[in-house]
Amino acid sequence: MSIISDDKDFINKKSTKTPKENPVIKPDETDNDRNFENSIRPKNFDTYIGQTALLDSLKITIAASKKRNRTLDHMLFYGPPGLGKTTLAGVIANEMGVPIKITSAPALERPRDIIGILMSLEEGQILFIDEIHRLNRIAEEILYPAMEDFYLDMTTGKAQSAKTIRVTLPKFTLIGATTKAGNLSGPLRDRFGFIHRLNFYNNEELSKVVKRTAKLLDIQIDDDAAYEIASRSRGTPRIANRLVKRVSDYAIVKHDGKINKDITEKSLNILDIDKFGLDITDRNLLKLIIEKYDGGPVGIETIAAAIGEDIRTLEDVCEPYLLQCGFLQRTPRGRKVSPQAYRHLGYKHSASSQQTLF
Ligand code: ADE
């Protein structure tokens, strides 16, 4: 089992990406980020910012299960990366007063990986599986009876001498997280009693995240600067936290260590992150569709090949935010750029003619 961990030490094991492959704006985590993220993760409902509808309903579910002394229902959280699905699983474990084991579907490649984890669980424990849409079919089939009736059927021996042994498991709660709820098989999805989407954060919520992080870093920040960082964080706390770190480095080196709006703008401009939080990849994507395909529609494979990005990054990271901003539209024939995106990038928008920069 390569990635199993009890909450504290999973941090260093997940990503093999180098910072170079991992620009500041992408919500994927580097090992460095993960150490930082983990050190500032909120641990309970009181310190968790945003996702209020989800939190309200979780509080009731948790209170009910405590009152009846029952294990929590299995939960599925979905939504774009960096919105706090892992953090939330940790918060739930803390609020329930139970341990959590954290792993991710790509680490559960062989049957023995998932069997090993299931057999190591304690009564009431939370098992968190990230990227659960990537579980293979065998792992999924092992999970079905484990989730539903808390047992495993294990076969030993071969052919005529094969024997099936039924192993009873402690009652546990599976929390699955995915960026692609639609890729989960129906039978797996049906076994979750609590399914909830995590939404992008608004700028007010992200400002609170920014101020909380600055405080934990022992850096002074004013309201305008916090809002500026928030508005360039593409609705994503993980990006906001990373930007606070970058801006605070800049403030320490180039200024008096305090973060104001001017310092924030200067350092974020150096990182080439624009007013909407778009980076060079987002802008290249939009510009390609405008300049080469007259605004679209154009297929994602063509876009990926032309700008040299992989399709998964475009689909999981760039697109959700560009769709949310209203810069990109998805149609059955491919992606189209909206008039707002033309304006934001300084192009003149006219429905039928070649597009030109102002
Ligand atoms: N850091 C990451 N997500 C957060 C959240 N929702 N609240 C506070 N800090 C966070």
mmCIF file of C-alpha atoms in Angstrom, residues 14-357:
data_model
loop_
_atom_site.group_PDB
_atom_site.id
_atom_site.type_symbol
_atom_site.label_atom_id
_atom_site.label_comp_id
_atom_site.label_asym_id
_atom_site.label_seq_id
_atom_site.Cartn_x
_atom_site.Cartn_y
_atom_site.Cartn_z
ATOM 1 C CA LYS A 14 0.778 12.258 -2.666
ATOM 2 C CA SER A 15 2.409 14.360 -5.317
ATOM 3 C CA THR A 16 5.376 13.545 -7.442
ATOM 4 C CA LYS A 17 5.183 16.837 -9.332
ATOM 5 C CA THR A 18 7.953 19.347 -9.156
ATOM 6 C CA PRO A 19 7.149 23.015 -8.574
ATOM 7 C CA LYS A 20 8.133 23.683 -12.194
ATOM 8 C CA GLU A 21 5.280 21.531 -13.449
ATOM 9 C CA ASN A 22 3.008 23.111 -10.933
ATOM 10 C CA PRO A 23 2.468 26.810 -11.504
ATOM 11 C CA VAL A 24 1.238 28.929 -8.629
ATOM 12 C CA ILE A 25 -2.306 29.202 -9.894
ATOM 13 C CA LYS A 26 -3.037 25.502 -10.367
ATOM 14 C CA PRO A 27 -4.840 23.942 -7.440
ATOM 15 C CA ASP A 28 -2.788 20.708 -7.652
ATOM 16 C CA GLU A 29 -0.560 20.381 -4.638
ATOM 17 C CA THR A 30 3.210 20.168 -4.495
ATOM 18 C CA ASP A 31 4.868 18.599 -1.432
ATOM 19 C CA ASN A 32 5.834 22.069 -0.296
ATOM 20 C CA ASP A 33 2.279 23.327 -0.530
ATOM 21 C CA ARG A 34 1.021 20.272 1.236
ATOM 22 C CA ASN A 35 3.214 20.840 4.292
ATOM 23 C CA PHE A 36 2.071 24.448 4.405
ATOM 24 C CA GLU A 37 -1.601 23.589 3.727
ATOM 25 C CA ASN A 38 -1.591 20.924 6.390
ATOM 26 C CA SER A 39 -0.129 23.250 8.974
ATOM 27 C CA ILE A 40 -2.937 25.779 8.475
ATOM 28 C CA ARG A 41 -5.907 23.479 7.818
ATOM 29 C CA PRO A 42 -8.935 24.376 9.930
ATOM 30 C CA LYS A 43 -9.614 21.572 12.385
ATOM 31 C CA ASN A 44 -13.250 22.195 13.318
ATOM 32 C CA PHE A 45 -16.474 23.816 12.110
ATOM 33 C CA ASP A 46 -15.715 27.079 13.927
ATOM 34 C CA THR A 47 -12.572 27.725 11.924
ATOM 35 C CA TYR A 48 -13.798 26.351 8.584
ATOM 36 C CA ILE A 49 -14.804 29.245 6.308
ATOM 37 C CA GLY A 50 -17.474 29.065 3.578
ATOM 38 C CA GLN A 51 -19.567 26.151 2.177
ATOM 39 C CA THR A 52 -22.263 27.210 4.644
ATOM 40 C CA ALA A 53 -25.134 25.111 3.246
ATOM 41 C CA LEU A 54 -22.951 22.006 3.331
ATOM 42 C CA LEU A 55 -21.721 22.777 6.851
ATOM 43 C CA ASP A 56 -25.264 23.350 8.130
ATOM 44 C CA SER A 57 -26.375 19.995 6.896
ATOM 45 C CA LEU A 58 -23.226 18.249 8.135
ATOM 46 C CA LYS A 59 -23.693 19.708 11.618
ATOM 47 C CA ILE A 60 -27.160 18.169 11.805
ATOM 48 C CA THR A 61 -25.996 14.802 10.485
ATOM 49 C CA ILE A 62 -23.124 14.716 12.977
ATOM 50 C CA ALA A 63 -25.287 15.804 15.919
ATOM 51 C CA ALA A 64 -27.868 13.121 15.035
ATOM 52 C CA SER A 65 -25.294 10.380 14.742
ATOM 53 C CA LYS A 66 -23.699 11.368 18.065
ATOM 54 C CA LYS A 67 -27.099 11.483 19.773
ATOM 55 C CA ARG A 68 -27.965 7.997 18.534
ATOM 56 C CA ASN A 69 -24.442 6.711 18.978
ATOM 57 C CA ARG A 70 -24.364 5.635 15.331
ATOM 58 C CA THR A 71 -21.588 5.641 12.752
ATOM 59 C CA LEU A 72 -21.924 8.437 10.185
ATOM 60 C CA ASP A 73 -23.384 7.614 6.771
ATOM 61 C CA HIS A 74 -20.892 7.273 3.932
ATOM 62 C CA MET A 75 -20.308 10.660 2.316
ATOM 63 C CA LEU A 76 -19.350 11.813 -1.150
ATOM 64 C CA PHE A 77 -17.949 15.305 -1.754
ATOM 65 C CA TYR A 78 -17.467 16.525 -5.296
ATOM 66 C CA GLY A 79 -16.295 19.722 -6.938
ATOM 67 C CA PRO A 80 -13.212 21.325 -8.474
ATOM 68 C CA PRO A 81 -9.798 20.748 -6.859
ATOM 69 C CA GLY A 82 -8.561 22.927 -3.998
ATOM 70 C CA LEU A 83 -11.941 23.712 -2.420
ATOM 71 C CA GLY A 84 -11.262 21.839 0.829
ATOM 72 C CA LYS A 85 -12.657 18.313 0.435
ATOM 73 C CA THR A 86 -9.765 16.726 2.342
ATOM 74 C CA THR A 87 -9.856 19.511 4.920
ATOM 75 C CA LEU A 88 -13.551 18.909 5.445
ATOM 76 C CA ALA A 89 -13.007 15.174 5.977
ATOM 77 C CA GLY A 90 -10.478 16.067 8.708
ATOM 78 C CA VAL A 91 -12.940 18.501 10.276
ATOM 79 C CA ILE A 92 -15.658 15.807 10.310
ATOM 80 C CA ALA A 93 -13.305 13.326 11.987
ATOM 81 C CA ASN A 94 -12.390 15.901 14.637
ATOM 82 C CA GLU A 95 -15.994 16.879 15.250
ATOM 83 C CA MET A 96 -16.936 13.186 15.584
ATOM 84 C CA GLY A 97 -13.888 12.494 17.760
ATOM 85 C CA VAL A 98 -12.782 9.585 15.557
ATOM 86 C CA PRO A 99 -9.499 8.834 13.764
ATOM 87 C CA ILE A 100 -9.186 9.247 9.998
ATOM 88 C CA LYS A 101 -7.211 7.264 7.469
ATOM 89 C CA ILE A 102 -6.432 9.070 4.216
ATOM 90 C CA THR A 103 -5.672 7.491 0.888
ATOM 91 C CA SER A 104 -6.360 8.013 -2.776
ATOM 92 C CA ALA A 105 -7.781 5.714 -5.467
ATOM 93 C CA PRO A 106 -4.578 5.439 -7.536
ATOM 94 C CA ALA A 107 -2.900 3.947 -4.433
ATOM 95 C CA LEU A 108 -5.513 1.175 -4.308
ATOM 96 C CA GLU A 109 -4.465 -0.568 -7.469
ATOM 97 C CA ARG A 110 -4.265 -4.154 -6.186
ATOM 98 C CA PRO A 111 -7.079 -5.936 -4.298
ATOM 99 C CA ARG A 112 -4.757 -6.362 -1.339
ATOM 100 C CA ASP A 113 -4.381 -2.568 -1.058
ATOM 101 C CA ILE A 114 -8.063 -1.953 -0.403
ATOM 102 C CA ILE A 115 -8.465 -5.150 1.648
ATOM 103 C CA GLY A 116 -5.504 -4.162 3.814
ATOM 104 C CA ILE A 117 -6.939 -0.749 4.544
ATOM 105 C CA LEU A 118 -10.434 -2.054 5.267
ATOM 106 C CA MET A 119 -9.075 -4.677 7.666
ATOM 107 C CA SER A 120 -7.016 -2.092 9.522
ATOM 108 C CA LEU A 121 -9.997 0.140 10.337
ATOM 109 C CA GLU A 122 -11.331 0.686 13.844
ATOM 110 C CA GLU A 123 -14.977 0.980 14.834
ATOM 111 C CA GLY A 124 -16.328 4.409 13.821
ATOM 112 C CA GLN A 125 -13.175 5.373 11.932
ATOM 113 C CA ILE A 126 -13.311 7.502 8.798
ATOM 114 C CA LEU A 127 -11.686 6.236 5.624
ATOM 115 C CA PHE A 128 -11.083 9.065 3.162
ATOM 116 C CA ILE A 129 -10.507 8.098 -0.481
ATOM 117 C CA ASP A 130 -9.495 10.966 -2.726
ATOM 118 C CA GLU A 131 -10.094 10.827 -6.508
ATOM 119 C CA ILE A 132 -12.579 8.036 -5.872
ATOM 120 C CA HIS A 133 -13.706 8.120 -9.508
ATOM 121 C CA ARG A 134 -10.367 6.484 -10.339
ATOM 122 C CA LEU A 135 -11.012 3.267 -8.372
ATOM 123 C CA ASN A 136 -10.726 0.173 -10.532
ATOM 124 C CA ARG A 137 -13.635 -2.241 -10.900
ATOM 125 C CA ILE A 138 -12.194 -4.904 -8.576
ATOM 126 C CA ALA A 139 -11.586 -2.381 -5.784
ATOM 127 C CA GLU A 140 -15.114 -1.061 -6.269
ATOM 128 C CA GLU A 141 -16.602 -4.535 -6.003
ATOM 129 C CA ILE A 142 -14.685 -5.160 -2.794
ATOM 130 C CA LEU A 143 -16.066 -1.897 -1.434
ATOM 131 C CA TYR A 144 -19.753 -2.626 -2.132
ATOM 132 C CA PRO A 145 -20.406 -5.171 0.665
ATOM 133 C CA ALA A 146 -17.905 -3.399 2.901
ATOM 134 C CA MET A 147 -19.881 -0.157 2.631
ATOM 135 C CA GLU A 148 -23.320 -1.723 2.735
ATOM 136 C CA ASP A 149 -23.052 -4.531 5.285
ATOM 137 C CA PHE A 150 -19.522 -4.169 6.652
ATOM 138 C CA TYR A 151 -18.037 -7.444 5.480
ATOM 139 C CA LEU A 152 -15.452 -8.717 3.003
ATOM 140 C CA ASP A 153 -15.491 -12.011 1.127
ATOM 141 C CA MET A 154 -11.961 -13.266 0.626
ATOM 142 C CA THR A 155 -11.116 -16.202 -1.589
ATOM 143 C CA THR A 156 -8.123 -18.412 -0.767
ATOM 144 C CA GLY A 157 -6.699 -21.283 -2.835
ATOM 145 C CA LYS A 158 -7.434 -22.072 -6.462
ATOM 146 C CA ALA A 159 -9.983 -23.989 -8.569
ATOM 147 C CA GLN A 160 -11.597 -26.897 -6.602
ATOM 148 C CA SER A 161 -9.737 -26.108 -3.420
ATOM 149 C CA ALA A 162 -10.803 -22.432 -3.464
ATOM 150 C CA LYS A 163 -12.544 -21.309 -0.285
ATOM 151 C CA THR A 164 -14.361 -18.107 0.500
ATOM 152 C CA ILE A 165 -13.967 -16.669 3.965
ATOM 153 C CA ARG A 166 -16.282 -13.923 5.154
ATOM 154 C CA VAL A 167 -14.588 -11.320 7.317
ATOM 155 C CA THR A 168 -16.688 -8.948 9.390
ATOM 156 C CA LEU A 169 -15.459 -5.360 9.416
ATOM 157 C CA PRO A 170 -15.959 -2.709 12.074
ATOM 158 C CA LYS A 171 -18.598 -0.115 11.190
ATOM 159 C CA PHE A 172 -16.733 2.698 9.488
ATOM 160 C CA THR A 173 -17.554 5.773 7.408
ATOM 161 C CA LEU A 174 -16.202 6.114 3.902
ATOM 162 C CA ILE A 175 -15.728 9.686 2.701
ATOM 163 C CA GLY A 176 -15.064 9.821 -1.017
ATOM 164 C CA ALA A 177 -13.883 12.921 -2.843
ATOM 165 C CA THR A 178 -13.962 13.514 -6.567
ATOM 166 C CA THR A 179 -13.629 16.249 -9.133
ATOM 167 C CA LYS A 180 -15.726 14.164 -11.526
ATOM 168 C CA ALA A 181 -18.919 12.937 -9.903
ATOM 169 C CA GLY A 182 -20.221 11.945 -13.336
ATOM 170 C CA ASN A 183 -17.426 9.383 -13.711
ATOM 171 C CA LEU A 184 -18.495 7.427 -10.627
ATOM 172 C CA SER A 185 -20.358 4.216 -11.369
ATOM 173 C CA GLY A 186 -24.049 4.184 -10.414
ATOM 174 C CA PRO A 187 -23.714 1.329 -7.879
ATOM 175 C CA LEU A 188 -20.869 3.099 -6.065
ATOM 176 C CA ARG A 189 -22.660 6.442 -6.026
ATOM 177 C CA ASP A 190 -25.801 4.789 -4.660
ATOM 178 C CA ARG A 191 -23.938 3.565 -1.596
ATOM 179 C CA PHE A 192 -23.277 7.078 -0.316
ATOM 180 C CA GLY A 193 -25.997 8.366 2.029
ATOM 181 C CA PHE A 194 -24.759 11.950 1.949
ATOM 182 C CA ILE A 195 -23.709 13.493 -1.375
ATOM 183 C CA HIS A 196 -22.754 17.144 -1.587
ATOM 184 C CA ARG A 197 -21.076 19.504 -4.001
ATOM 185 C CA LEU A 198 -18.437 21.994 -2.862
ATOM 186 C CA ASN A 199 -18.837 25.337 -4.619
ATOM 187 C CA PHE A 200 -16.302 27.983 -5.550
ATOM 188 C CA TYR A 201 -15.823 30.533 -2.748
ATOM 189 C CA ASN A 202 -16.905 34.133 -3.168
ATOM 190 C CA ASN A 203 -14.446 36.991 -2.630
ATOM 191 C CA GLU A 204 -15.727 37.803 0.865
ATOM 192 C CA GLU A 205 -15.207 34.219 2.017
ATOM 193 C CA LEU A 206 -11.799 34.058 0.370
ATOM 194 C CA SER A 207 -10.793 37.345 2.028
ATOM 195 C CA LYS A 208 -11.463 35.666 5.378
ATOM 196 C CA VAL A 209 -9.329 32.692 4.332
ATOM 197 C CA VAL A 210 -6.557 35.101 3.265
ATOM 198 C CA LYS A 211 -6.650 37.033 6.564
ATOM 199 C CA ARG A 212 -6.685 33.847 8.620
ATOM 200 C CA THR A 213 -3.651 32.521 6.732
ATOM 201 C CA ALA A 214 -1.775 35.832 7.018
ATOM 202 C CA LYS A 215 -2.406 35.760 10.771
ATOM 203 C CA LEU A 216 -1.061 32.216 11.030
ATOM 204 C CA LEU A 217 2.006 33.360 9.065
ATOM 205 C CA ASP A 218 2.320 36.318 11.456
ATOM 206 C CA ILE A 219 2.077 38.826 8.598
ATOM 207 C CA GLN A 220 0.049 42.048 8.695
ATOM 208 C CA ILE A 221 -2.384 42.541 5.834
ATOM 209 C CA ASP A 222 -4.981 45.273 5.231
ATOM 210 C CA ASP A 223 -8.561 44.729 4.018
ATOM 211 C CA ASP A 224 -7.964 45.972 0.458
ATOM 212 C CA ALA A 225 -4.956 43.712 0.005
ATOM 213 C CA ALA A 226 -6.856 40.697 1.363
ATOM 214 C CA TYR A 227 -9.675 41.399 -1.090
ATOM 215 C CA GLU A 228 -7.239 41.799 -3.976
ATOM 216 C CA ILE A 229 -5.626 38.429 -3.250
ATOM 217 C CA ALA A 230 -9.082 36.877 -2.838
ATOM 218 C CA SER A 231 -10.301 38.193 -6.178
ATOM 219 C CA ARG A 232 -7.310 36.698 -7.991
ATOM 220 C CA SER A 233 -7.633 33.263 -6.338
ATOM 221 C CA ARG A 234 -10.224 31.818 -8.742
ATOM 222 C CA GLY A 235 -12.662 30.951 -5.961
ATOM 223 C CA THR A 236 -10.197 28.452 -4.488
ATOM 224 C CA PRO A 237 -8.799 28.540 -0.915
ATOM 225 C CA ARG A 238 -5.745 26.464 -1.852
ATOM 226 C CA ILE A 239 -4.767 29.092 -4.414
ATOM 227 C CA ALA A 240 -5.546 31.929 -1.981
ATOM 228 C CA ASN A 241 -3.234 30.368 0.605
ATOM 229 C CA ARG A 242 -0.479 29.956 -1.943
ATOM 230 C CA LEU A 243 -0.811 33.564 -3.091
ATOM 231 C CA VAL A 244 -0.681 34.851 0.500
ATOM 232 C CA LYS A 245 2.640 33.067 0.845
ATOM 233 C CA ARG A 246 4.021 34.516 -2.414
ATOM 234 C CA VAL A 247 2.843 38.050 -1.598
ATOM 235 C CA SER A 248 4.191 37.860 1.943
ATOM 236 C CA ASP A 249 7.612 36.776 0.597
ATOM 237 C CA TYR A 250 7.532 39.814 -1.699
ATOM 238 C CA ALA A 251 6.476 42.123 1.147
ATOM 239 C CA ILE A 252 9.307 40.841 3.339
ATOM 240 C CA VAL A 253 11.969 41.190 0.647
ATOM 241 C CA LYS A 254 10.846 44.393 -1.093
ATOM 242 C CA HIS A 255 8.951 46.260 1.606
ATOM 243 C CA ASP A 256 8.535 46.425 5.372
ATOM 244 C CA GLY A 257 6.951 42.961 5.679
ATOM 245 C CA LYS A 258 3.390 44.329 5.722
ATOM 246 C CA ILE A 259 0.977 43.514 2.917
ATOM 247 C CA ASN A 260 -0.951 46.385 1.335
ATOM 248 C CA LYS A 261 -2.765 46.643 -1.996
ATOM 249 C CA ASP A 262 0.181 48.127 -3.872
ATOM 250 C CA ILE A 263 2.546 45.345 -2.779
ATOM 251 C CA THR A 264 -0.117 42.776 -3.620
ATOM 252 C CA GLU A 265 -0.628 44.128 -7.139
ATOM 253 C CA LYS A 266 3.094 44.308 -7.821
ATOM 254 C CA SER A 267 3.803 40.764 -6.679
ATOM 255 C CA LEU A 268 0.772 39.227 -8.425
ATOM 256 C CA ASN A 269 1.648 41.045 -11.631
ATOM 257 C CA ILE A 270 5.114 39.491 -11.494
ATOM 258 C CA LEU A 271 3.391 36.101 -11.254
ATOM 259 C CA ASP A 272 1.357 37.069 -14.328
ATOM 260 C CA ILE A 273 -1.945 36.470 -12.588
ATOM 261 C CA ASP A 274 -4.526 38.905 -13.888
ATOM 262 C CA LYS A 275 -7.437 40.679 -12.174
ATOM 263 C CA PHE A 276 -9.680 37.634 -12.591
ATOM 264 C CA GLY A 277 -7.008 35.185 -11.448
ATOM 265 C CA LEU A 278 -6.388 33.921 -14.981
ATOM 266 C CA ASP A 279 -2.867 32.729 -15.701
ATOM 267 C CA ILE A 280 -1.027 32.267 -18.959
ATOM 268 C CA THR A 281 -2.632 28.855 -19.684
ATOM 269 C CA ASP A 282 -6.164 30.221 -19.274
ATOM 270 C CA ARG A 283 -5.388 33.195 -21.473
ATOM 271 C CA ASN A 284 -3.706 31.037 -24.112
ATOM 272 C CA LEU A 285 -6.757 28.806 -24.191
ATOM 273 C CA LEU A 286 -9.136 31.722 -24.695
ATOM 274 C CA LYS A 287 -6.861 33.468 -27.204
ATOM 275 C CA LEU A 288 -6.482 30.287 -29.252
ATOM 276 C CA ILE A 289 -10.237 29.914 -29.614
ATOM 277 C CA ILE A 290 -10.635 33.608 -30.465
ATOM 278 C CA GLU A 291 -7.772 33.928 -32.917
ATOM 279 C CA LYS A 292 -7.741 30.533 -34.632
ATOM 280 C CA TYR A 293 -11.333 29.374 -34.358
ATOM 281 C CA ASP A 294 -13.240 32.632 -34.530
ATOM 282 C CA GLY A 295 -14.553 32.185 -30.973
ATOM 283 C CA GLY A 296 -15.418 28.473 -31.359
ATOM 284 C CA PRO A 297 -16.895 25.958 -30.993
ATOM 285 C CA VAL A 298 -13.762 23.815 -30.883
ATOM 286 C CA GLY A 299 -13.076 20.399 -29.306
ATOM 287 C CA ILE A 300 -11.044 20.027 -26.115
ATOM 288 C CA GLU A 301 -8.560 17.634 -27.796
ATOM 289 C CA THR A 302 -7.725 20.275 -30.403
ATOM 290 C CA ILE A 303 -7.267 22.933 -27.711
ATOM 291 C CA ALA A 304 -5.043 20.672 -25.605
ATOM 292 C CA ALA A 305 -2.812 19.796 -28.574
ATOM 293 C CA ALA A 306 -2.544 23.413 -29.727
ATOM 294 C CA ILE A 307 -1.562 24.910 -26.353
ATOM 295 C CA GLY A 308 0.459 21.909 -25.139
ATOM 296 C CA GLU A 309 -1.564 21.148 -21.993
ATOM 297 C CA ASP A 310 -3.016 17.803 -21.041
ATOM 298 C CA ILE A 311 -6.761 17.361 -21.386
ATOM 299 C CA ARG A 312 -7.220 16.484 -17.703
ATOM 300 C CA THR A 313 -5.659 19.736 -16.511
ATOM 301 C CA LEU A 314 -7.835 21.693 -18.919
ATOM 302 C CA GLU A 315 -10.996 19.852 -17.891
ATOM 303 C CA ASP A 316 -10.375 19.709 -14.138
ATOM 304 C CA VAL A 317 -8.583 22.982 -13.504
ATOM 305 C CA CYS A 318 -8.966 25.596 -16.258
ATOM 306 C CA GLU A 319 -12.463 24.949 -17.522
ATOM 307 C CA PRO A 320 -14.482 24.871 -14.279
ATOM 308 C CA TYR A 321 -13.278 28.351 -13.382
ATOM 309 C CA LEU A 322 -13.572 29.790 -16.902
ATOM 310 C CA LEU A 323 -17.131 28.423 -17.060
ATOM 311 C CA GLN A 324 -17.901 29.877 -13.622
ATOM 312 C CA CYS A 325 -16.577 33.314 -14.708
ATOM 313 C CA GLY A 326 -18.729 33.109 -17.844
ATOM 314 C CA PHE A 327 -15.628 33.347 -20.091
ATOM 315 C CA LEU A 328 -16.163 29.946 -21.650
ATOM 316 C CA GLN A 329 -19.264 28.072 -22.745
ATOM 317 C CA ARG A 330 -19.629 24.348 -23.316
ATOM 318 C CA THR A 331 -21.743 23.353 -26.283
ATOM 319 C CA PRO A 332 -22.373 19.910 -27.826
ATOM 320 C CA ARG A 333 -19.990 20.913 -30.652
ATOM 321 C CA GLY A 334 -17.159 22.094 -28.401
ATOM 322 C CA ARG A 335 -16.004 25.094 -26.366
ATOM 323 C CA LYS A 336 -16.972 28.679 -27.205
ATOM 324 C CA VAL A 337 -15.561 31.931 -25.863
ATOM 325 C CA SER A 338 -18.058 34.469 -24.495
ATOM 326 C CA PRO A 339 -18.212 38.196 -25.358
ATOM 327 C CA GLN A 340 -17.037 38.942 -21.759
ATOM 328 C CA ALA A 341 -13.828 37.030 -22.414
ATOM 329 C CA TYR A 342 -13.238 39.029 -25.604
ATOM 330 C CA ARG A 343 -13.606 42.225 -23.610
ATOM 331 C CA HIS A 344 -11.422 40.997 -20.729
ATOM 332 C CA LEU A 345 -8.592 40.100 -23.123
ATOM 333 C CA GLY A 346 -8.932 43.341 -25.100
ATOM 334 C CA TYR A 347 -10.469 41.914 -28.298
ATOM 335 C CA LYS A 348 -13.292 43.413 -30.224
ATOM 336 C CA HIS A 349 -16.248 41.056 -30.359
ATOM 337 C CA SER A 350 -18.291 40.805 -33.504
ATOM 338 C CA ALA A 351 -20.291 37.695 -34.240
ATOM 339 C CA SER A 352 -19.153 36.953 -37.786
ATOM 340 C CA SER A 353 -15.903 38.763 -38.545
ATOM 341 C CA GLN A 354 -12.237 37.978 -37.793
ATOM 342 C CA GLN A 355 -11.374 39.075 -34.257
ATOM 343 C CA THR A 356 -8.833 41.787 -33.749
ATOM 344 C CA LEU A 357 -7.060 43.215 -30.746
#
